């Protein structure tokens, strides 16, 4: 086995690049993708032509117009970007072992054989770029990171953009990252950075030289030791984390911002989350609702509840929390809504209830009805049966 085991691919300005590929008239022009329209909105992505003017993710629309008067704003089409993600993934999986799709614009692949040596990995990246350009389009570009593990490969993938290819290993570490700050590294949050400063670890070189056992003490968990060992080049495998909740959040389109409409979007999110909970054979013991208001402010409430996977039960809790928010804040419009079914565990592990009566792992009547609704929708199409009135809100502002 050679020195390198992981290839990390980061698509360049992916959302904007897809839009430029779809519409040739946009190629070479500054483009920004928006999550919220109007002057109160923000950019969720920008083309490199727009970035040259200082427009980036999070830039307000009004500021982007000031920085780049010729910029073109487009609403996000998230499902379109997912379609391109799947097309790219199919190409990559033919050329190497696609280990994980990290996000809609990031891919992680396992290297082996000739590609585990630097020359072979670089050649593989070149071939991947060529196939994507030929089979999808010249506008779709990527930057690559090559490393002995996923952490170093990911960091390397950010070093040269766009259309770059860089590598990291003990051969060029930590000097290759001497220009970066601690919190430029993925996984170093403000809290972790504060802990490192308290331990007199001021820069990446000091972090790299740290005894991994000391890092465990600084972090307060095994993750500190894992992080430093990976930074030092050890092949630290990804840990499969246990899922603690099911939920979703939406930045609302203008016609969904009135509170009455935002409430219906929340109902739709509850239905989706509860269906996924049942699909995985789990129950939730808490329900949370968060709402951000216009022009500012917000509320976040949480309830402990019976361990359940019953959609009707969660919709009842959803209404209860909305009523509490209305009594306290009287908001007129919302900018975003989030629901979360938390404290999850397996239905198979749920204890029985002598007074219900309910045997261990037995489903309630409501849960059986929910399961039947899932079966009907799976056979005849989603939303064939719905739990009363709701308001679907796909993507950012996408319809359908």
PDB file of N, CA, C and O in Angstrom, residues 31 86 93 103 133 144 180 224 230 259 290 294 298 321 332 361 372:
ATOM      1  N   UNK A  31     -22.363  35.426 -11.109  1.00  0.00           N
ATOM      2  CA  UNK A  31     -23.655  34.828 -10.772  1.00  0.00           C
ATOM      3  C   UNK A  31     -23.683  34.552  -9.273  1.00  0.00           C
ATOM      4  O   UNK A  31     -22.693  34.097  -8.698  1.00  0.00           O
ATOM      5  N   UNK A  86     -25.441  13.335  -8.403  1.00  0.00           N
ATOM      6  CA  UNK A  86     -25.549  11.901  -8.686  1.00  0.00           C
ATOM      7  C   UNK A  86     -24.845  11.526  -9.988  1.00  0.00           C
ATOM      8  O   UNK A  86     -24.229  10.452 -10.087  1.00  0.00           O
ATOM      9  N   UNK A  93     -17.445   6.827  -9.228  1.00  0.00           N
ATOM     10  CA  UNK A  93     -17.505   5.453  -8.730  1.00  0.00           C
ATOM     11  C   UNK A  93     -16.999   4.451  -9.755  1.00  0.00           C
ATOM     12  O   UNK A  93     -16.613   3.328  -9.402  1.00  0.00           O
ATOM     13  N   UNK A 103     -21.294  15.727   0.845  1.00  0.00           N
ATOM     14  CA  UNK A 103     -22.342  16.732   0.725  1.00  0.00           C
ATOM     15  C   UNK A 103     -22.719  16.820  -0.745  1.00  0.00           C
ATOM     16  O   UNK A 103     -22.214  16.041  -1.564  1.00  0.00           O
ATOM     17  N   UNK A 133     -15.638  16.947 -17.463  1.00  0.00           N
ATOM     18  CA  UNK A 133     -15.735  18.011 -18.473  1.00  0.00           C
ATOM     19  C   UNK A 133     -16.345  17.486 -19.769  1.00  0.00           C
ATOM     20  O   UNK A 133     -17.156  18.161 -20.411  1.00  0.00           O
ATOM     21  N   UNK A 144      -9.066  19.116  -5.958  1.00  0.00           N
ATOM     22  CA  UNK A 144      -8.797  17.814  -5.349  1.00  0.00           C
ATOM     23  C   UNK A 144      -7.769  17.926  -4.240  1.00  0.00           C
ATOM     24  O   UNK A 144      -6.830  18.725  -4.309  1.00  0.00           O
ATOM     25  N   UNK A 180      -1.810  29.014   7.571  1.00  0.00           N
ATOM     26  CA  UNK A 180      -3.184  28.931   8.049  1.00  0.00           C
ATOM     27  C   UNK A 180      -3.273  29.165   9.553  1.00  0.00           C
ATOM     28  O   UNK A 180      -2.304  28.965  10.286  1.00  0.00           O
ATOM     29  N   UNK A 224     -10.168  14.482  20.334  1.00  0.00           N
ATOM     30  CA  UNK A 224      -8.931  15.253  20.277  1.00  0.00           C
ATOM     31  C   UNK A 224      -7.752  14.392  19.865  1.00  0.00           C
ATOM     32  O   UNK A 224      -6.928  14.789  19.015  1.00  0.00           O
ATOM     33  N   UNK A 230      -4.686  12.042  13.127  1.00  0.00           N
ATOM     34  CA  UNK A 230      -4.975  12.212  11.700  1.00  0.00           C
ATOM     35  C   UNK A 230      -4.143  13.340  11.112  1.00  0.00           C
ATOM     36  O   UNK A 230      -3.620  13.233   9.995  1.00  0.00           O
ATOM     37  N   UNK A 259     -47.271  33.971   9.183  1.00  0.00           N
ATOM     38  CA  UNK A 259     -47.244  32.947  10.220  1.00  0.00           C
ATOM     39  C   UNK A 259     -48.186  31.787   9.920  1.00  0.00           C
ATOM     40  O   UNK A 259     -47.854  30.621  10.156  1.00  0.00           O
ATOM     41  N   UNK A 290     -38.230  25.509  16.151  1.00  0.00           N
ATOM     42  CA  UNK A 290     -37.521  26.788  16.131  1.00  0.00           C
ATOM     43  C   UNK A 290     -38.064  27.627  14.981  1.00  0.00           C
ATOM     44  O   UNK A 290     -38.234  27.128  13.870  1.00  0.00           O
ATOM     45  N   UNK A 294     -39.269  37.789  11.084  1.00  0.00           N
ATOM     46  CA  UNK A 294     -38.937  39.012  10.364  1.00  0.00           C
ATOM     47  C   UNK A 294     -39.566  40.188  11.108  1.00  0.00           C
ATOM     48  O   UNK A 294     -40.710  40.083  11.568  1.00  0.00           O
ATOM     49  N   UNK A 298     -36.602  35.542  17.239  1.00  0.00           N
ATOM     50  CA  UNK A 298     -36.992  34.163  17.009  1.00  0.00           C
ATOM     51  C   UNK A 298     -37.295  33.467  18.318  1.00  0.00           C
ATOM     52  O   UNK A 298     -37.179  34.043  19.404  1.00  0.00           O
ATOM     53  N   UNK A 321     -46.660  23.930  20.457  1.00  0.00           N
ATOM     54  CA  UNK A 321     -45.514  24.839  20.524  1.00  0.00           C
ATOM     55  C   UNK A 321     -45.758  26.100  19.705  1.00  0.00           C
ATOM     56  O   UNK A 321     -45.335  27.198  20.094  1.00  0.00           O
ATOM     57  N   UNK A 332     -45.575  38.311  13.032  1.00  0.00           N
ATOM     58  CA  UNK A 332     -46.397  38.416  11.824  1.00  0.00           C
ATOM     59  C   UNK A 332     -45.830  37.598  10.672  1.00  0.00           C
ATOM     60  O   UNK A 332     -46.577  37.052   9.867  1.00  0.00           O
ATOM     61  N   UNK A 361     -42.148  -3.135  22.497  1.00  0.00           N
ATOM     62  CA  UNK A 361     -41.923  -2.999  21.053  1.00  0.00           C
ATOM     63  C   UNK A 361     -43.198  -3.070  20.229  1.00  0.00           C
ATOM     64  O   UNK A 361     -43.147  -3.013  18.999  1.00  0.00           O
ATOM     65  N   UNK A 372     -49.434   2.625   7.850  1.00  0.00           N
ATOM     66  CA  UNK A 372     -50.316   2.372   6.709  1.00  0.00           C
ATOM     67  C   UNK A 372     -50.262   3.538   5.726  1.00  0.00           C
ATOM     68  O   UNK A 372     -50.228   3.332   4.503  1.00  0.00           O
TER      69      UNK A 372
END
